[in-house]
Short mmCIF file of C-alpha atoms and ligand atoms in Angstrom, two decimals:
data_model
loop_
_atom_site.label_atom_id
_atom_site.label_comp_id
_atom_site.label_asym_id
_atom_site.label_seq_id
_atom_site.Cartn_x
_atom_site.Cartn_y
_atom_site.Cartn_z
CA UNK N 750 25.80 -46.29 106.68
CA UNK N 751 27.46 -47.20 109.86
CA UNK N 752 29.08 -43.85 111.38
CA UNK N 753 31.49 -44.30 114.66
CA UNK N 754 30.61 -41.49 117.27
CA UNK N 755 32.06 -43.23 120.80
CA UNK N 756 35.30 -44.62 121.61
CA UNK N 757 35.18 -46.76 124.61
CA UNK N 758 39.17 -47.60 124.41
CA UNK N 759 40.49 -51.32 124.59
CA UNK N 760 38.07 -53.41 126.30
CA UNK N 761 38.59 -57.39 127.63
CA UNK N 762 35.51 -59.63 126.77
CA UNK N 763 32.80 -58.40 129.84
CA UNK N 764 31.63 -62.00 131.26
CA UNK N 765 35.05 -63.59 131.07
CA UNK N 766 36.66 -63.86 134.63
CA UNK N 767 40.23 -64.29 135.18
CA UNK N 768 41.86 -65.54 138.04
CA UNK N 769 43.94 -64.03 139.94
CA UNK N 770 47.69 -65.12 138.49
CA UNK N 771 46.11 -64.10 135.07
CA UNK N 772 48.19 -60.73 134.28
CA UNK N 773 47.62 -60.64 130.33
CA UNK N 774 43.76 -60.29 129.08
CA UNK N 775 42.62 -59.65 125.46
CA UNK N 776 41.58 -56.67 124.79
CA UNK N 777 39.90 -55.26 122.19
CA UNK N 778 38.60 -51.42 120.44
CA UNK N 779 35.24 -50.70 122.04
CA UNK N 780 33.30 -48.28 118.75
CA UNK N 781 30.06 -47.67 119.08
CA UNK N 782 28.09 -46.40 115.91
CA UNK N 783 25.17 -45.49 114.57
CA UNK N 784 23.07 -46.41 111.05
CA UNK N 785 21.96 -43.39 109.45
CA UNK N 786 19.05 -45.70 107.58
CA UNK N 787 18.09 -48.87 110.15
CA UNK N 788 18.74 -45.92 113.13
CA UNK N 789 19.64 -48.80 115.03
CA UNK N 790 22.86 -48.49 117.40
CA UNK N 791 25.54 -51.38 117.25
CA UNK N 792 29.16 -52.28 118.72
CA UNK N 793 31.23 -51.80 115.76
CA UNK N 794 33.32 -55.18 116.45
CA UNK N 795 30.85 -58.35 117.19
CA UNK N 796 32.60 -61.25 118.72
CA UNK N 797 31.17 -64.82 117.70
CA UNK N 798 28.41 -65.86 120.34
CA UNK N 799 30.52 -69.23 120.77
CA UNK N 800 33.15 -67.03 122.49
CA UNK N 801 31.05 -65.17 124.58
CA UNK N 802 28.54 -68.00 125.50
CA UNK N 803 29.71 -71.10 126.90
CA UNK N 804 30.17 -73.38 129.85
CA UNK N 805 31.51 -71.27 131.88
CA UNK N 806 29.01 -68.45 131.31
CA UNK N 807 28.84 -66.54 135.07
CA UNK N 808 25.70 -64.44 134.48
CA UNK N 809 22.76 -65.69 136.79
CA UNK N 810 19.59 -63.81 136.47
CA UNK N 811 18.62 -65.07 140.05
CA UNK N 812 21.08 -63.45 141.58
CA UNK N 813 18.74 -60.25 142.29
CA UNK N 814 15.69 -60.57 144.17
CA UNK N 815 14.58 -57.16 141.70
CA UNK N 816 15.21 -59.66 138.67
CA UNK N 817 13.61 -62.63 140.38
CA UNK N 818 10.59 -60.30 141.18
CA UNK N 819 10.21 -59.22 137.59
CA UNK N 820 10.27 -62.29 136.40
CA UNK N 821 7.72 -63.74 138.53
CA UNK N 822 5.31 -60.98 138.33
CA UNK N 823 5.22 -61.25 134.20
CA UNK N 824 4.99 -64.78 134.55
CA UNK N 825 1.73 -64.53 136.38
CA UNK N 826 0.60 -61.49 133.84
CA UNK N 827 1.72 -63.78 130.80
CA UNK N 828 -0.64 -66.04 131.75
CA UNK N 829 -3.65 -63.60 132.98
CA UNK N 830 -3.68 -61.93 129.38
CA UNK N 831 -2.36 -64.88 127.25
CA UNK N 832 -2.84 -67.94 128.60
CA UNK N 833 -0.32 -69.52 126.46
CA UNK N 834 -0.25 -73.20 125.98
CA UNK N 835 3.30 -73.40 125.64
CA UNK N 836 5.59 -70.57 126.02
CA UNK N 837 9.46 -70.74 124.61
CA UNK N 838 12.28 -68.41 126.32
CA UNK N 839 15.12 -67.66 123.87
CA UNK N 840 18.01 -67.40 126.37
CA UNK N 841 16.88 -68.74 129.69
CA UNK N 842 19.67 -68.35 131.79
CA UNK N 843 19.28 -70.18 135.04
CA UNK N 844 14.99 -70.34 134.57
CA UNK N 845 14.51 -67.11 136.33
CA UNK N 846 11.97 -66.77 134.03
CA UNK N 847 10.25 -70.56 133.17
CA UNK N 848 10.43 -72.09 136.35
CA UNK N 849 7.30 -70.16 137.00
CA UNK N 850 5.28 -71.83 134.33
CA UNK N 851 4.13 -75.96 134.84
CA UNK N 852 7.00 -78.07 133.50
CA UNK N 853 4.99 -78.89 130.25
CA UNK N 854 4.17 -75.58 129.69
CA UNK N 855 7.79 -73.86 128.77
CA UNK N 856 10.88 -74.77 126.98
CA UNK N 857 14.19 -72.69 127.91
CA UNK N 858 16.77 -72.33 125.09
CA UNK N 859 20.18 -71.60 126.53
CA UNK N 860 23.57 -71.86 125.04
CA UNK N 861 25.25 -71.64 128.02
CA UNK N 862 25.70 -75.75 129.37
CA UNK N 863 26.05 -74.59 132.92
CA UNK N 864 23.25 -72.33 132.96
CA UNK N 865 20.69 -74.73 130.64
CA UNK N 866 21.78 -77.78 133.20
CA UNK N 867 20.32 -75.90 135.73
CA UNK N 868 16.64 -76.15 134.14
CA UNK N 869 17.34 -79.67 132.80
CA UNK N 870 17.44 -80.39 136.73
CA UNK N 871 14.62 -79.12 137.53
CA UNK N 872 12.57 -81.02 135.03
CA UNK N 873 12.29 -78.01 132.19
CA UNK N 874 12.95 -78.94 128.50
CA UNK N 875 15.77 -77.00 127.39
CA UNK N 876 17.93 -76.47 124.48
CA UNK N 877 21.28 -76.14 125.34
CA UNK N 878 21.81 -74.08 121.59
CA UNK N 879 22.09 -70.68 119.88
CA UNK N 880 19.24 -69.27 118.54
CA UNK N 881 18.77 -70.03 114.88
CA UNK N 882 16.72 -70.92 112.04
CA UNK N 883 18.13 -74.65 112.04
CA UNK N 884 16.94 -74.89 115.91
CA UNK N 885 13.34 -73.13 115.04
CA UNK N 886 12.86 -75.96 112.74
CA UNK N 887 13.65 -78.29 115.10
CA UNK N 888 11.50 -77.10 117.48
CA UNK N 889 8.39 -76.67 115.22
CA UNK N 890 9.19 -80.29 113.91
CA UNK N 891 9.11 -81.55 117.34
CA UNK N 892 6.34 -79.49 119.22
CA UNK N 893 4.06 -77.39 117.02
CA UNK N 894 4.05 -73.65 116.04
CA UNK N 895 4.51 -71.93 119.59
CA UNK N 896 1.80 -69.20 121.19
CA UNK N 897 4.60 -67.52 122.66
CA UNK N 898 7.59 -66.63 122.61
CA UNK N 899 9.75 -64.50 125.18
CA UNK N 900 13.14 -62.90 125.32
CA UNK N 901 14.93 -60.57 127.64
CA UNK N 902 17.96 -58.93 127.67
CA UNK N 903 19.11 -62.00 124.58
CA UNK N 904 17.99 -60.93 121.23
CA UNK N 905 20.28 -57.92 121.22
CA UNK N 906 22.89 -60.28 122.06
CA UNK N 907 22.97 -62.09 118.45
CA UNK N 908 24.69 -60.78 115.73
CA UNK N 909 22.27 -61.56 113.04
CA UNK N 910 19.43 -59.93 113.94
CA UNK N 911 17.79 -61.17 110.22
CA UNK N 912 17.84 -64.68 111.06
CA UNK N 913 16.95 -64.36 114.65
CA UNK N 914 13.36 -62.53 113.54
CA UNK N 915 12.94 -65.28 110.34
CA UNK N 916 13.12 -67.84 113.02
CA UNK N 917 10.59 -66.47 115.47
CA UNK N 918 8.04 -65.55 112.57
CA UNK N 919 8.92 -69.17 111.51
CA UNK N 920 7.70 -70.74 115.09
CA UNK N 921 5.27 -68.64 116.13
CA UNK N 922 1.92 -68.93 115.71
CA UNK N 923 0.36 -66.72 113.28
CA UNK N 924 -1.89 -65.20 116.27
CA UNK N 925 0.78 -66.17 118.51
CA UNK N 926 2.85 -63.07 120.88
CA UNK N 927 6.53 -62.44 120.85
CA UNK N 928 7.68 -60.84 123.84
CA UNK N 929 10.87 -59.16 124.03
CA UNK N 930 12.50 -57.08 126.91
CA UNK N 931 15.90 -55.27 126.60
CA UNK N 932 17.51 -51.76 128.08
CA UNK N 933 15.73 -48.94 126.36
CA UNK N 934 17.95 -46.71 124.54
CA UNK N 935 16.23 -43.82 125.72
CA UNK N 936 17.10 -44.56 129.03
CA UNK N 937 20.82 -45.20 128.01
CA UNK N 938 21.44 -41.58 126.43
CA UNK N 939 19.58 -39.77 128.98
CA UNK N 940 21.63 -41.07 132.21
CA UNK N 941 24.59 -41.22 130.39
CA UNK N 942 24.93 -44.49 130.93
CA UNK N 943 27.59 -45.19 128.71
CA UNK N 944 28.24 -49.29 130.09
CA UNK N 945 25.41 -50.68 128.42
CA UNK N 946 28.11 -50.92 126.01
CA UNK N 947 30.09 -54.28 126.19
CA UNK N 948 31.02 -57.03 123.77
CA UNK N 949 27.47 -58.76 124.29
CA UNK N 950 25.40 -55.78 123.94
CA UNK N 951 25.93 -55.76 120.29
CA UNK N 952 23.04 -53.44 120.05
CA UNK N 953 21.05 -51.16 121.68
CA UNK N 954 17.46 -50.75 120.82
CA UNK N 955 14.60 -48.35 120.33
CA UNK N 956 11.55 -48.13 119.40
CA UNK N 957 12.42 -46.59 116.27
CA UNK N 958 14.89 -49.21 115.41
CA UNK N 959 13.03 -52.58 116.50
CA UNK N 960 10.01 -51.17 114.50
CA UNK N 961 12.20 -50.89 111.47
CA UNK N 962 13.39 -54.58 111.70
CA UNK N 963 10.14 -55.49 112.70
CA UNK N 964 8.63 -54.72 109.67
CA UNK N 965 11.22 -56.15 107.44
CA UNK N 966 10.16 -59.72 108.72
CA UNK N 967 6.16 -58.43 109.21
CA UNK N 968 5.44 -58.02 112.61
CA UNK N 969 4.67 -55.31 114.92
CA UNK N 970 5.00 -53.58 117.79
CA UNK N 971 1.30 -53.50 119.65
CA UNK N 972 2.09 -52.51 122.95
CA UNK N 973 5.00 -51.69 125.51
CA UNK N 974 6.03 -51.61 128.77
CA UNK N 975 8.65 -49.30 130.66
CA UNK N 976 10.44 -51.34 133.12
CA UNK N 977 13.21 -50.21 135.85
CA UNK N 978 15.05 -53.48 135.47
CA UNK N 979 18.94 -52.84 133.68
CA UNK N 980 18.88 -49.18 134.01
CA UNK N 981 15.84 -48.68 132.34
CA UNK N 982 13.89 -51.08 129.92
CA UNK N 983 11.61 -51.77 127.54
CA UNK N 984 9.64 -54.98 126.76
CA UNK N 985 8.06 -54.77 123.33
CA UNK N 986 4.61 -56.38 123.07
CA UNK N 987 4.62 -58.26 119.33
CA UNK N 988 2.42 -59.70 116.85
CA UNK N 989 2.25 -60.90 113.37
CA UNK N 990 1.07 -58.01 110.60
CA UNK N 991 -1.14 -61.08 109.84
CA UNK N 992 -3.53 -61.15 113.19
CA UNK N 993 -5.82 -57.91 112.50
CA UNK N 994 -7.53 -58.98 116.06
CA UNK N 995 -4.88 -57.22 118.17
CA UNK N 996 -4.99 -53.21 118.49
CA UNK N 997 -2.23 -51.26 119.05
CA UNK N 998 -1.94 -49.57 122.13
CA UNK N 999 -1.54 -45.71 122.68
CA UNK N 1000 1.59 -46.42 124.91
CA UNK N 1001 3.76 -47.67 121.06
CA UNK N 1002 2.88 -44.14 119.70
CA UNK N 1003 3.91 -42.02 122.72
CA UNK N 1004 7.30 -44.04 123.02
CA UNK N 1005 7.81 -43.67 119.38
CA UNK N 1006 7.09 -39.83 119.44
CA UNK N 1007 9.01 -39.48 122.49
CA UNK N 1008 11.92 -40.86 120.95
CA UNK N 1009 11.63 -38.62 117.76
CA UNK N 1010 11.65 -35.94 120.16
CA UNK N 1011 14.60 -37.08 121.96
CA UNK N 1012 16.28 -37.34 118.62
CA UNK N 1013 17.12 -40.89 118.38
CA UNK N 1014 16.29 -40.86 114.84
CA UNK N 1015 19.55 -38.42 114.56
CA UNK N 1016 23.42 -38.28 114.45
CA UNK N 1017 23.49 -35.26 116.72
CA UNK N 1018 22.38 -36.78 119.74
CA UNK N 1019 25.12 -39.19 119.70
CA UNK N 1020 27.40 -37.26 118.86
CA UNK N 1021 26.33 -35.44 122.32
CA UNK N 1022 25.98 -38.40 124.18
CA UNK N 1023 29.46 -38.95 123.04
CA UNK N 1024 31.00 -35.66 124.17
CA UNK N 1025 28.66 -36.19 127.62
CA UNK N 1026 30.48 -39.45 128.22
CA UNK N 1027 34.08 -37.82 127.90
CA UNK N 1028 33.63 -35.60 130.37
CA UNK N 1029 31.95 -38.32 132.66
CA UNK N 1030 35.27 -40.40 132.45
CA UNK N 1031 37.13 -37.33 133.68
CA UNK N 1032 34.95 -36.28 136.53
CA UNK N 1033 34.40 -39.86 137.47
CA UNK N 1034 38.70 -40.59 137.92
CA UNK N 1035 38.97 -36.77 140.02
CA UNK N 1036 36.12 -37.70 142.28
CA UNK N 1037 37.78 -40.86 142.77
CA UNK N 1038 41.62 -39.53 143.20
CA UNK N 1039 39.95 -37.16 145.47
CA UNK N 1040 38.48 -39.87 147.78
CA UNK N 1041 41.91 -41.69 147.62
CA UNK N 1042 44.08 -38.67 148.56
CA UNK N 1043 42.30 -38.59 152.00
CA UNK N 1044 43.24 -42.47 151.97
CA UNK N 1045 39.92 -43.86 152.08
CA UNK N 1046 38.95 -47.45 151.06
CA UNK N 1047 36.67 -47.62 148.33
CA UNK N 1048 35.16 -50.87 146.56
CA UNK N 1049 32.88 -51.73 143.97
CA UNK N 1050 29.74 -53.46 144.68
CA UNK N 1051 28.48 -55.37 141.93
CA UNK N 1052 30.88 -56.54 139.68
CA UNK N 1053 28.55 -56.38 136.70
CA UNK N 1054 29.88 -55.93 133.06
CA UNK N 1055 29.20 -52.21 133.16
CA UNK N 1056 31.23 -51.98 136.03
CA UNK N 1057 34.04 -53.57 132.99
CA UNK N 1058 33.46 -50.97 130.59
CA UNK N 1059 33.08 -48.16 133.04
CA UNK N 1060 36.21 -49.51 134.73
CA UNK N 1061 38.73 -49.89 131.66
CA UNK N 1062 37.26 -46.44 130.25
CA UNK N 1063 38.41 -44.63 132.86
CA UNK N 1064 41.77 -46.77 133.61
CA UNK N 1065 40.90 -47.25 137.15
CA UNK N 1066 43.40 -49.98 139.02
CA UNK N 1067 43.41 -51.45 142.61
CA UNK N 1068 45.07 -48.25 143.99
CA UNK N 1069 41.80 -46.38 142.97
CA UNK N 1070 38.95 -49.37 143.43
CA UNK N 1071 40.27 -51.32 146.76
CA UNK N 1072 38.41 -54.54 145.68
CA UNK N 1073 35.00 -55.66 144.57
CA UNK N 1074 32.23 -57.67 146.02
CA UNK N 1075 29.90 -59.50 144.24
CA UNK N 1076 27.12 -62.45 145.27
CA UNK N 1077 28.07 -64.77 142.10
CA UNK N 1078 30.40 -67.71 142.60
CA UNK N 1079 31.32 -68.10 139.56
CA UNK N 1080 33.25 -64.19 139.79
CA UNK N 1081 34.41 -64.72 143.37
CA UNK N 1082 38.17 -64.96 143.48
CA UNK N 1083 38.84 -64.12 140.22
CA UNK N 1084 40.05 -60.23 138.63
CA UNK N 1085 37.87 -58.14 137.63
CA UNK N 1086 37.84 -58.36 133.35
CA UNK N 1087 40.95 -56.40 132.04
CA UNK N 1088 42.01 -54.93 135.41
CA UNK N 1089 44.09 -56.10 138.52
CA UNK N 1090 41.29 -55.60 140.60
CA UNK N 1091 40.59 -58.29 142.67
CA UNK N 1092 36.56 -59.85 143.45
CA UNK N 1093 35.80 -61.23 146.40
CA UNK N 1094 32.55 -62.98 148.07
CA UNK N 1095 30.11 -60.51 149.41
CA UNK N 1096 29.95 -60.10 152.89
CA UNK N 1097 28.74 -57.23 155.52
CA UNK N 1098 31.86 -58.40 157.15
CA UNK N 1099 34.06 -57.42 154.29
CA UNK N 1100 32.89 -53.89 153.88
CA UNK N 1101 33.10 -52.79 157.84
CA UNK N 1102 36.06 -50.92 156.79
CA UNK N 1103 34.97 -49.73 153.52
CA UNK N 1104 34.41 -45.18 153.41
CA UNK N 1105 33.02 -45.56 149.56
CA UNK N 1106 31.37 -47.82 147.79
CA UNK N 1107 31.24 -47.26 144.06
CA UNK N 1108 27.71 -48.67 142.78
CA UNK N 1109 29.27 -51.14 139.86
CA UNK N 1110 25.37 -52.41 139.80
CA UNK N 1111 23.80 -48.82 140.28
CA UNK N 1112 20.53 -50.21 138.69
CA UNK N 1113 19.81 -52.14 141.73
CA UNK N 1114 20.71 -49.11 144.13
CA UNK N 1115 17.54 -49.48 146.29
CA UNK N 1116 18.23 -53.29 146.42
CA UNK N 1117 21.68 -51.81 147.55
CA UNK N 1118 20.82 -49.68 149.75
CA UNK N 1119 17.83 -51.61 151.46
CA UNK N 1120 20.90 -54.61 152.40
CA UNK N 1121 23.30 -51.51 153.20
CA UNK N 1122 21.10 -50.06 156.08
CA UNK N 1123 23.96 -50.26 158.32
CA UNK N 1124 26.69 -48.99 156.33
CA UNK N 1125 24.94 -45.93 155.85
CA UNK N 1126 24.46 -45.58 159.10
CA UNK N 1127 27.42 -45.60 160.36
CA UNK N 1128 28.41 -42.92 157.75
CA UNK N 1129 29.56 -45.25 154.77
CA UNK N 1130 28.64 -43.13 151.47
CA UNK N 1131 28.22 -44.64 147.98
CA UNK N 1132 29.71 -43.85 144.88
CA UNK N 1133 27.91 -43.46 141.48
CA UNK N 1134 28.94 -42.41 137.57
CA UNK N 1135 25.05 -42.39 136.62
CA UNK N 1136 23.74 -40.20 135.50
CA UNK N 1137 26.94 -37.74 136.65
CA UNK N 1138 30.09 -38.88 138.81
CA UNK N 1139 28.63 -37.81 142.47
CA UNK N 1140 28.39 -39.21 146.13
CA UNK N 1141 25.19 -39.60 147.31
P1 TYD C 876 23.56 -56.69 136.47
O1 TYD C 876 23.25 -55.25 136.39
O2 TYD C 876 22.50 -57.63 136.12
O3 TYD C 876 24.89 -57.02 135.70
P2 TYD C 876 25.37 -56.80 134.19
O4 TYD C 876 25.87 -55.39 134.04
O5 TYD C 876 26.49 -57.77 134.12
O6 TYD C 876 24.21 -57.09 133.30
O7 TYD C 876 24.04 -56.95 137.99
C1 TYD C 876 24.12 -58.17 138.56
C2 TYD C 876 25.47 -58.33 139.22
O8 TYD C 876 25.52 -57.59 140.44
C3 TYD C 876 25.75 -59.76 139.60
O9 TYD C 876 27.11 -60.04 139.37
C4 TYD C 876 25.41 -59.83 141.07
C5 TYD C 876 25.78 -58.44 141.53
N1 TYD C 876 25.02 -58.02 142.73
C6 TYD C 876 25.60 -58.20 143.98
O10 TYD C 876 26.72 -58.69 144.09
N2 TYD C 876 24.88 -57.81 145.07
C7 TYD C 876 23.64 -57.28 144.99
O11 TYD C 876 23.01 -56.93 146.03
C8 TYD C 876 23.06 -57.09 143.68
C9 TYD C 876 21.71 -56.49 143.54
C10 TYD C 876 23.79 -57.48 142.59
#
């Protein structure tokens, strides 16, 4: 059974940028709820992937040197304890990810046209489709059962988780790998991080949960990885039930017990989480009407979908937030989803006058704060919700 235990208000769609004349945006209920039998946690309204990912898709996983980083540095292990002969992405944004591999060695499937054109150019085979079982025959029909198969921060993304597992245990091989990366749940409740939540994260997993689905289609978890990246991730190490060869590692048990102990398994803790998160919203708008009364310019940095749910939670408008920066084109010059906050093009220029900066991507803070050197030294203080409303 589904139970609701979090009400994030009306919420636009997260990766859809208006422009500026654009006063009226959809909004919709933001529920968040738990199953008392999978345990996993889930948006209560899921919006069809079509909607969410199209042409005009503005996410760019290149567009932090921490994400770049990450990706290159599991590239190279990928191939040190795998040596894959042909490795498949399932959402490959703008190749973040494959571009590190030879050009015969990785196919990128991406929904998004603008984002899969981007590997196209560069000589990468790439889908430009959703993930399903009609494209996993395709595939397998066209280049063999696949030795792996990777997937960050995508999977949770799709709707029907059933048919997104049948079509990976349908194309990979049967001592193949599926790797999958996505925030950790754990990480979510304990910094209160409450903007994970958005119409694309239509769930949030743990270890307790993927293992559940796992099963179902007969695969397992054999090892994990904690990861900083997006607040605090995991990337799941798979295999088939079928391959006896692989051993699992020490690390799945301690996550899994951890998370038993955390009480992900139970209602409770949600319900806390829930309560947590109210009085979040209120401390965050008093710190902030605080700030303003002394008529100080604050602006978002990082105009990141959290920074959209965090942002229409609390009802914050431009007389609160002064603006937001942000280093992706495609957000420049547009409003910031369901507010009249306006985004403009990053620049040290642009912040000279700035007292405050509220952290809309706190998860890169020491990115942040390595390029903000001289904003904080000439006394410019930044703003953060996670895991409590403070200045730092
Ligand atoms: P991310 O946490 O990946 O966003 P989301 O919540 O949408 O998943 O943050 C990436 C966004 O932050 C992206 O719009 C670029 C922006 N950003 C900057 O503008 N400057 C920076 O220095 C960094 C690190 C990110």
């Amino acid at each position: 059974m589904n139970i609701k235990f979090l009400n994030l208000g009306k919420q636009p769609l997260a990766n859809q940028y208006p422009s500026f004349a654009n006063k009226r945006q959809k909004k919709y209920n933001l529920n968040i709820c738990f199953n008392t039998k999978t345990k996993i946690i889930s948006i209560s309204k899921k919006m069809k992937s079509e909607v969410m990912f199209n042409k005009k898709y503005p996410y760019r996983s290149s567009m932090s040197k921490t994400m770049k980083e990450s990706f290159k540095k599991l590239s190279k292990e990928i191939i040190k304890r795998f040596n894959p002969n042909l490795t498949l992405e399932i959402g490959s944004n703008d190749g973040a990810l494959i571009t590190n591999f030879g050009k015969k060695k990785a196919i990128g499937i991406e929904p998004c046209s603008n984002l899969a054109y981007m590997t196209k150019k560069k000589g990468f085979k790439t889908y430009n489709k959703y993930w399903n079982f009609d494209l996993a025959k395709k595939i397998r029909a066209r280049h063999g059962l696949i030795d792996l198969i990777y997937s960050a921060n995508t999977i949770t993304h799709i709707s029907n988780l059933n048919d997104v597992f049948k079509s990976i245990n349908y194309l990979l091989k049967n001592e193949g790998t599926l790797i999958i990366e996505d925030p950790s749940l754990l990480e979510c409740i304990k910094k209160n991080a409450y903007d994970q939540f958005y119409n694309e994260h239509i769930y949030i997993f743990s270890a307790i949960s993927l293992r559940k689905i796992l099963k179902k289609h007969n695969m397992q978890i054999f090892d994990i990885q904690t990861l900083d990246t997006h607040g605090g991730s995991l990337r799941y190490f798979i295999k088939k039930n079928k391959n006896k060869e692989v051993k699992i590692s020490d690390k799945v048990f301690k996550q899994l017990s951890t998370e038993f102990k955390f009480g992900l398994n139970k209602l409770s803790t949600y319900k806390k989480f829930s309560s947590n998160v109210k009085k979040s919203k209120n401390q965050l708008i008093s710190l902030i009407q605080k700030i303003k009364n002394q008529k100080k310019i604050i602006v978002g940095y990082g105009a990141t979908a959290k920074a959209v749910t965090v942002i229409n939670y609390c009802k914050i408008n431009n007389k609160l937030i002064d603006f937001f920066v942000d280093t992706t084109p495609e957000k420049q010059n547009k409003l910031l989803p369901g507010t009249d906050i306006k985004i403009y093009k990053y620049s040290k220029k642009l912040l000279s006058n700035v007292n405050y900066i509220f952290l809309g991507a706190w998860n890169f803070k020491d990115e942040i704060f390595k390029k903000e050197e001289n904003f904080i030294k000439r006394k410019g203080k930044f703003l953060t919700h996670i895991p409590k409303p403070k200045i730092i």
